[in-house]
mmCIF file with all atom_site columns, C-alpha atoms in Angstrom:
data_model
loop_
_atom_site.group_PDB
_atom_site.id
_atom_site.type_symbol
_atom_site.label_atom_id
_atom_site.label_alt_id
_atom_site.label_comp_id
_atom_site.label_asym_id
_atom_site.label_entity_id
_atom_site.label_seq_id
_atom_site.pdbx_PDB_ins_code
_atom_site.Cartn_x
_atom_site.Cartn_y
_atom_site.Cartn_z
_atom_site.occupancy
_atom_site.B_iso_or_equiv
_atom_site.pdbx_formal_charge
_atom_site.auth_seq_id
_atom_site.auth_comp_id
_atom_site.auth_asym_id
_atom_site.auth_atom_id
_atom_site.pdbx_PDB_model_num
ATOM 1   C CA . MET A 1 1   ? 120.911 18.980 -229.712 1.00 51.00 ? 1   MET A CA 1
ATOM 2   C CA . SER A 1 2   ? 117.902 19.337 -227.446 1.00 67.00 ? 2   SER A CA 1
ATOM 3   C CA . ASN A 1 3   ? 117.378 22.383 -225.274 1.00 81.00 ? 3   ASN A CA 1
ATOM 4   C CA . LYS A 1 4   ? 115.659 20.248 -222.614 1.00 80.00 ? 4   LYS A CA 1
ATOM 5   C CA . ILE A 1 5   ? 116.849 18.347 -219.591 1.00 81.00 ? 5   ILE A CA 1
ATOM 6   C CA . SER A 1 6   ? 114.454 15.530 -218.781 1.00 81.00 ? 6   SER A CA 1
ATOM 7   C CA . HIS A 1 7   ? 114.014 12.700 -216.286 1.00 83.00 ? 7   HIS A CA 1
ATOM 8   C CA . SER A 1 8   ? 111.459 9.960  -216.156 1.00 85.00 ? 8   SER A CA 1
ATOM 9   C CA . GLY A 1 9   ? 109.539 9.640  -212.934 1.00 87.00 ? 9   GLY A CA 1
ATOM 10  C CA . ILE A 1 10  ? 106.414 8.382  -211.238 1.00 87.00 ? 10  ILE A CA 1
ATOM 11  C CA . ILE A 1 11  ? 103.654 10.629 -209.930 1.00 86.00 ? 11  ILE A CA 1
ATOM 12  C CA . HIS A 1 12  ? 103.828 10.537 -206.142 1.00 86.00 ? 12  HIS A CA 1
ATOM 13  C CA . SER A 1 13  ? 100.843 12.758 -205.319 1.00 86.00 ? 13  SER A CA 1
ATOM 14  C CA . ILE A 1 14  ? 98.495  15.277 -206.874 1.00 87.00 ? 14  ILE A CA 1
ATOM 15  C CA . THR A 1 15  ? 97.128  18.314 -205.035 1.00 86.00 ? 15  THR A CA 1
ATOM 16  C CA . ASP A 1 16  ? 95.552  21.585 -206.176 1.00 81.00 ? 16  ASP A CA 1
ATOM 17  C CA . GLY A 1 17  ? 97.650  22.628 -209.159 1.00 79.00 ? 17  GLY A CA 1
ATOM 18  C CA . CYS A 1 18  ? 100.728 20.690 -208.028 1.00 83.00 ? 18  CYS A CA 1
ATOM 19  C CA . ILE A 1 19  ? 101.869 17.294 -209.244 1.00 86.00 ? 19  ILE A CA 1
ATOM 20  C CA . ARG A 1 20  ? 104.657 15.792 -207.135 1.00 88.00 ? 20  ARG A CA 1
ATOM 21  C CA . VAL A 1 21  ? 106.835 13.492 -209.225 1.00 88.00 ? 21  VAL A CA 1
ATOM 22  C CA . GLN A 1 22  ? 109.362 11.077 -207.750 1.00 87.00 ? 22  GLN A CA 1
ATOM 23  C CA . ILE A 1 23  ? 112.517 10.749 -209.846 1.00 86.00 ? 23  ILE A CA 1
ATOM 24  C CA . VAL A 1 24  ? 115.582 8.617  -209.228 1.00 80.00 ? 24  VAL A CA 1
ATOM 25  C CA . GLN A 1 25  ? 118.761 10.615 -209.698 1.00 71.00 ? 25  GLN A CA 1
ATOM 26  C CA . THR A 1 26  ? 121.650 8.286  -210.467 1.00 67.00 ? 26  THR A CA 1
ATOM 27  C CA . SER A 1 27  ? 125.351 8.884  -210.747 1.00 62.00 ? 27  SER A CA 1
ATOM 28  C CA . ALA A 1 28  ? 126.978 8.240  -214.101 1.00 59.00 ? 28  ALA A CA 1
ATOM 29  C CA . CYS A 1 29  ? 128.231 4.806  -213.076 1.00 60.00 ? 29  CYS A CA 1
ATOM 30  C CA . ALA A 1 30  ? 125.110 3.567  -211.251 1.00 56.00 ? 30  ALA A CA 1
ATOM 31  C CA . ALA A 1 31  ? 123.999 1.596  -214.308 1.00 58.00 ? 31  ALA A CA 1
ATOM 32  C CA . CYS A 1 32  ? 127.344 -0.209 -214.530 1.00 64.00 ? 32  CYS A CA 1
ATOM 33  C CA . LYS A 1 33  ? 127.308 -4.006 -214.143 1.00 59.00 ? 33  LYS A CA 1
ATOM 34  C CA . VAL A 1 34  ? 129.796 -3.906 -211.283 1.00 58.00 ? 34  VAL A CA 1
ATOM 35  C CA . ALA A 1 35  ? 128.169 -0.929 -209.534 1.00 57.00 ? 35  ALA A CA 1
ATOM 36  C CA . SER A 1 36  ? 127.070 -3.101 -206.605 1.00 59.00 ? 36  SER A CA 1
ATOM 37  C CA . HIS A 1 37  ? 130.731 -3.811 -205.828 1.00 57.00 ? 37  HIS A CA 1
ATOM 38  C CA . CYS A 1 38  ? 131.867 -0.212 -206.132 1.00 60.00 ? 38  CYS A CA 1
ATOM 39  C CA . ASN A 1 39  ? 131.495 2.627  -203.625 1.00 54.00 ? 39  ASN A CA 1
ATOM 40  C CA . ALA A 1 40  ? 131.249 5.282  -206.350 1.00 53.00 ? 40  ALA A CA 1
ATOM 41  C CA . ALA A 1 41  ? 127.810 4.193  -207.590 1.00 53.00 ? 41  ALA A CA 1
ATOM 42  C CA . GLU A 1 42  ? 124.909 5.925  -205.868 1.00 62.00 ? 42  GLU A CA 1
ATOM 43  C CA . SER A 1 43  ? 121.347 6.963  -206.548 1.00 67.00 ? 43  SER A CA 1
ATOM 44  C CA . LYS A 1 44  ? 119.003 9.332  -204.753 1.00 77.00 ? 44  LYS A CA 1
ATOM 45  C CA . ILE A 1 45  ? 115.235 9.633  -204.801 1.00 82.00 ? 45  ILE A CA 1
ATOM 46  C CA . LYS A 1 46  ? 114.060 13.204 -205.406 1.00 83.00 ? 46  LYS A CA 1
ATOM 47  C CA . ILE A 1 47  ? 110.565 14.669 -205.314 1.00 85.00 ? 47  ILE A CA 1
ATOM 48  C CA . VAL A 1 48  ? 109.952 17.394 -207.911 1.00 83.00 ? 48  VAL A CA 1
ATOM 49  C CA . ASP A 1 49  ? 106.950 19.745 -207.773 1.00 83.00 ? 49  ASP A CA 1
ATOM 50  C CA . VAL A 1 50  ? 105.403 20.413 -211.173 1.00 84.00 ? 50  VAL A CA 1
ATOM 51  C CA . MET A 1 51  ? 102.863 23.241 -211.182 1.00 82.00 ? 51  MET A CA 1
ATOM 52  C CA . SER A 1 52  ? 100.009 22.608 -213.603 1.00 78.00 ? 52  SER A CA 1
ATOM 53  C CA . ASN A 1 53  ? 96.560  24.104 -214.161 1.00 78.00 ? 53  ASN A CA 1
ATOM 54  C CA . ASN A 1 54  ? 95.275  20.841 -215.612 1.00 77.00 ? 54  ASN A CA 1
ATOM 55  C CA . THR A 1 55  ? 95.893  17.859 -213.335 1.00 76.00 ? 55  THR A CA 1
ATOM 56  C CA . SER A 1 56  ? 92.877  15.858 -214.494 1.00 78.00 ? 56  SER A CA 1
ATOM 57  C CA . GLY A 1 57  ? 94.804  13.760 -217.029 1.00 80.00 ? 57  GLY A CA 1
ATOM 58  C CA . TYR A 1 58  ? 97.235  12.416 -214.442 1.00 84.00 ? 58  TYR A CA 1
ATOM 59  C CA . LYS A 1 59  ? 96.954  9.841  -211.666 1.00 86.00 ? 59  LYS A CA 1
ATOM 60  C CA . VAL A 1 60  ? 99.157  8.689  -208.808 1.00 87.00 ? 60  VAL A CA 1
ATOM 61  C CA . GLY A 1 61  ? 101.558 5.958  -209.907 1.00 85.00 ? 61  GLY A CA 1
ATOM 62  C CA . GLN A 1 62  ? 101.565 7.060  -213.557 1.00 86.00 ? 62  GLN A CA 1
ATOM 63  C CA . GLU A 1 63  ? 104.954 7.187  -215.261 1.00 89.00 ? 63  GLU A CA 1
ATOM 64  C CA . VAL A 1 64  ? 105.715 10.632 -216.705 1.00 87.00 ? 64  VAL A CA 1
ATOM 65  C CA . MET A 1 65  ? 108.606 12.584 -218.165 1.00 87.00 ? 65  MET A CA 1
ATOM 66  C CA . VAL A 1 66  ? 109.625 15.722 -216.239 1.00 85.00 ? 66  VAL A CA 1
ATOM 67  C CA . TRP A 1 67  ? 111.615 18.342 -218.107 1.00 84.00 ? 67  TRP A CA 1
ATOM 68  C CA . ALA A 1 68  ? 113.045 21.818 -217.790 1.00 83.00 ? 68  ALA A CA 1
ATOM 69  C CA . SER A 1 69  ? 114.826 23.965 -220.343 1.00 83.00 ? 69  SER A CA 1
ATOM 70  C CA . LYS A 1 70  ? 118.568 24.395 -220.104 1.00 85.00 ? 70  LYS A CA 1
ATOM 71  C CA . ASP A 1 71  ? 118.009 28.118 -219.474 1.00 87.00 ? 71  ASP A CA 1
ATOM 72  C CA . VAL A 1 72  ? 115.935 27.274 -216.401 1.00 85.00 ? 72  VAL A CA 1
ATOM 73  C CA . ALA A 1 73  ? 118.591 24.815 -215.219 1.00 84.00 ? 73  ALA A CA 1
ATOM 74  C CA . ASN A 1 74  ? 121.338 27.406 -215.688 1.00 88.00 ? 74  ASN A CA 1
ATOM 75  C CA . ARG A 1 75  ? 119.312 30.035 -213.808 1.00 89.00 ? 75  ARG A CA 1
ATOM 76  C CA . ALA A 1 76  ? 118.775 27.609 -210.925 1.00 88.00 ? 76  ALA A CA 1
ATOM 77  C CA . LEU A 1 77  ? 122.482 26.747 -210.819 1.00 90.00 ? 77  LEU A CA 1
ATOM 78  C CA . MET A 1 78  ? 123.422 30.416 -210.756 1.00 93.00 ? 78  MET A CA 1
ATOM 79  C CA . LEU A 1 79  ? 121.021 31.184 -207.888 1.00 92.00 ? 79  LEU A CA 1
ATOM 80  C CA . GLY A 1 80  ? 121.976 28.082 -205.908 1.00 90.00 ? 80  GLY A CA 1
ATOM 81  C CA . PHE A 1 81  ? 125.733 27.949 -206.465 1.00 93.00 ? 81  PHE A CA 1
ATOM 82  C CA . GLY A 1 82  ? 127.157 30.710 -208.696 1.00 95.00 ? 82  GLY A CA 1
ATOM 83  C CA . VAL A 1 83  ? 125.956 33.807 -206.843 1.00 96.00 ? 83  VAL A CA 1
ATOM 84  C CA . PRO A 1 84  ? 126.731 32.361 -203.376 1.00 96.00 ? 84  PRO A CA 1
ATOM 85  C CA . PHE A 1 85  ? 130.240 31.428 -204.528 1.00 97.00 ? 85  PHE A CA 1
ATOM 86  C CA . LEU A 1 86  ? 130.894 34.936 -205.843 1.00 97.00 ? 86  LEU A CA 1
ATOM 87  C CA . LEU A 1 87  ? 129.438 36.448 -202.656 1.00 97.00 ? 87  LEU A CA 1
ATOM 88  C CA . LEU A 1 88  ? 131.636 34.195 -200.536 1.00 97.00 ? 88  LEU A CA 1
ATOM 89  C CA . ILE A 1 89  ? 134.818 35.112 -202.432 1.00 97.00 ? 89  ILE A CA 1
ATOM 90  C CA . CYS A 1 90  ? 134.044 38.847 -202.503 1.00 97.00 ? 90  CYS A CA 1
ATOM 91  C CA . VAL A 1 91  ? 133.245 39.042 -198.788 1.00 97.00 ? 91  VAL A CA 1
ATOM 92  C CA . LEU A 1 92  ? 136.319 36.943 -197.987 1.00 97.00 ? 92  LEU A CA 1
ATOM 93  C CA . MET A 1 93  ? 138.606 39.284 -199.940 1.00 97.00 ? 93  MET A CA 1
ATOM 94  C CA . VAL A 1 94  ? 137.069 42.476 -198.521 1.00 97.00 ? 94  VAL A CA 1
ATOM 95  C CA . ALA A 1 95  ? 137.050 41.178 -194.943 1.00 96.00 ? 95  ALA A CA 1
ATOM 96  C CA . LEU A 1 96  ? 140.642 39.962 -195.259 1.00 96.00 ? 96  LEU A CA 1
ATOM 97  C CA . LYS A 1 97  ? 141.727 43.346 -196.602 1.00 96.00 ? 97  LYS A CA 1
ATOM 98  C CA . LEU A 1 98  ? 139.884 45.228 -193.824 1.00 96.00 ? 98  LEU A CA 1
ATOM 99  C CA . THR A 1 99  ? 140.791 43.020 -190.861 1.00 94.00 ? 99  THR A CA 1
ATOM 100 C CA . GLY A 1 100 ? 143.993 41.249 -191.905 1.00 93.00 ? 100 GLY A CA 1
ATOM 101 C CA . ASN A 1 101 ? 142.751 38.241 -189.925 1.00 95.00 ? 101 ASN A CA 1
ATOM 102 C CA . GLU A 1 102 ? 142.073 35.088 -191.958 1.00 95.00 ? 102 GLU A CA 1
ATOM 103 C CA . GLY A 1 103 ? 139.813 33.532 -189.324 1.00 94.00 ? 103 GLY A CA 1
ATOM 104 C CA . VAL A 1 104 ? 137.573 36.583 -189.047 1.00 96.00 ? 104 VAL A CA 1
ATOM 105 C CA . ALA A 1 105 ? 137.488 36.914 -192.849 1.00 96.00 ? 105 ALA A CA 1
ATOM 106 C CA . ALA A 1 106 ? 136.465 33.262 -193.241 1.00 96.00 ? 106 ALA A CA 1
ATOM 107 C CA . LEU A 1 107 ? 133.703 33.594 -190.632 1.00 97.00 ? 107 LEU A CA 1
ATOM 108 C CA . ALA A 1 108 ? 132.438 36.799 -192.247 1.00 96.00 ? 108 ALA A CA 1
ATOM 109 C CA . ALA A 1 109 ? 132.375 35.125 -195.664 1.00 96.00 ? 109 ALA A CA 1
ATOM 110 C CA . ILE A 1 110 ? 130.426 32.134 -194.375 1.00 97.00 ? 110 ILE A CA 1
ATOM 111 C CA . ALA A 1 111 ? 128.085 34.390 -192.391 1.00 96.00 ? 111 ALA A CA 1
ATOM 112 C CA . SER A 1 112 ? 127.347 36.397 -195.543 1.00 96.00 ? 112 SER A CA 1
ATOM 113 C CA . LEU A 1 113 ? 125.647 33.340 -197.020 1.00 96.00 ? 113 LEU A CA 1
ATOM 114 C CA . VAL A 1 114 ? 122.989 33.252 -194.284 1.00 96.00 ? 114 VAL A CA 1
ATOM 115 C CA . PRO A 1 115 ? 121.152 36.418 -195.391 1.00 96.00 ? 115 PRO A CA 1
ATOM 116 C CA . TYR A 1 116 ? 121.498 35.374 -199.043 1.00 95.00 ? 116 TYR A CA 1
ATOM 117 C CA . TYR A 1 117 ? 119.838 31.999 -198.516 1.00 95.00 ? 117 TYR A CA 1
ATOM 118 C CA . VAL A 1 118 ? 117.195 33.538 -196.229 1.00 96.00 ? 118 VAL A CA 1
ATOM 119 C CA . ALA A 1 119 ? 116.389 36.069 -198.976 1.00 95.00 ? 119 ALA A CA 1
ATOM 120 C CA . LEU A 1 120 ? 116.279 33.231 -201.515 1.00 94.00 ? 120 LEU A CA 1
ATOM 121 C CA . TRP A 1 121 ? 113.843 31.326 -199.291 1.00 94.00 ? 121 TRP A CA 1
ATOM 122 C CA . LEU A 1 122 ? 111.659 34.408 -198.780 1.00 96.00 ? 122 LEU A CA 1
ATOM 123 C CA . MET A 1 123 ? 111.515 34.967 -202.542 1.00 93.00 ? 123 MET A CA 1
ATOM 124 C CA . ARG A 1 124 ? 110.788 31.291 -203.355 1.00 87.00 ? 124 ARG A CA 1
ATOM 125 C CA . ASP A 1 125 ? 107.294 32.002 -204.729 1.00 85.00 ? 125 ASP A CA 1
ATOM 126 C CA . LYS A 1 126 ? 108.605 34.642 -207.109 1.00 89.00 ? 126 LYS A CA 1
ATOM 127 C CA . ILE A 1 127 ? 111.519 32.424 -208.131 1.00 87.00 ? 127 ILE A CA 1
ATOM 128 C CA . GLN A 1 128 ? 109.142 29.516 -208.730 1.00 82.00 ? 128 GLN A CA 1
ATOM 129 C CA . GLN A 1 129 ? 107.445 31.537 -211.473 1.00 79.00 ? 129 GLN A CA 1
ATOM 130 C CA . HIS A 1 130 ? 110.726 31.677 -213.400 1.00 81.00 ? 130 HIS A CA 1
ATOM 131 C CA . ILE A 1 131 ? 112.199 28.305 -212.465 1.00 81.00 ? 131 ILE A CA 1
ATOM 132 C CA . SER A 1 132 ? 109.757 25.487 -212.998 1.00 79.00 ? 132 SER A CA 1
ATOM 133 C CA . PHE A 1 133 ? 109.448 21.962 -214.320 1.00 83.00 ? 133 PHE A CA 1
ATOM 134 C CA . ASN A 1 134 ? 106.993 20.739 -216.933 1.00 81.00 ? 134 ASN A CA 1
ATOM 135 C CA . LEU A 1 135 ? 105.447 17.397 -217.812 1.00 82.00 ? 135 LEU A CA 1
ATOM 136 C CA . GLU A 1 136 ? 105.930 16.027 -221.296 1.00 78.00 ? 136 GLU A CA 1
ATOM 137 C CA . ASN A 1 137 ? 102.729 14.992 -223.058 1.00 60.00 ? 137 ASN A CA 1
#
């Protein structure tokens, strides 16, 4: 079993040390023969930034394989969904215990996510060093 998660894509643009790759993210049933008649099938175009010191071997329009390790994917999921979920639940429980008001507790829990995501955005350069995509040769 591979320790990599990969997607094929097409190079969208190349700038100093950054290759932007366009990938098509499809749902599990998008490749189905009757997908055009079903509302469940969907696909989204995503642009992924791949940091690379050597961009000379690549050109716009070239088909490439973008990959990340499962550890990187798990880390990204934890930062994007796991930690905020735990923060939301913890603040909800504490606020409910302190105030006894469900509405205030819910607002406090949702409001607690604002500083978390602002901090995540401010630390994006540091996070990018640990969570990154690679191009397969």
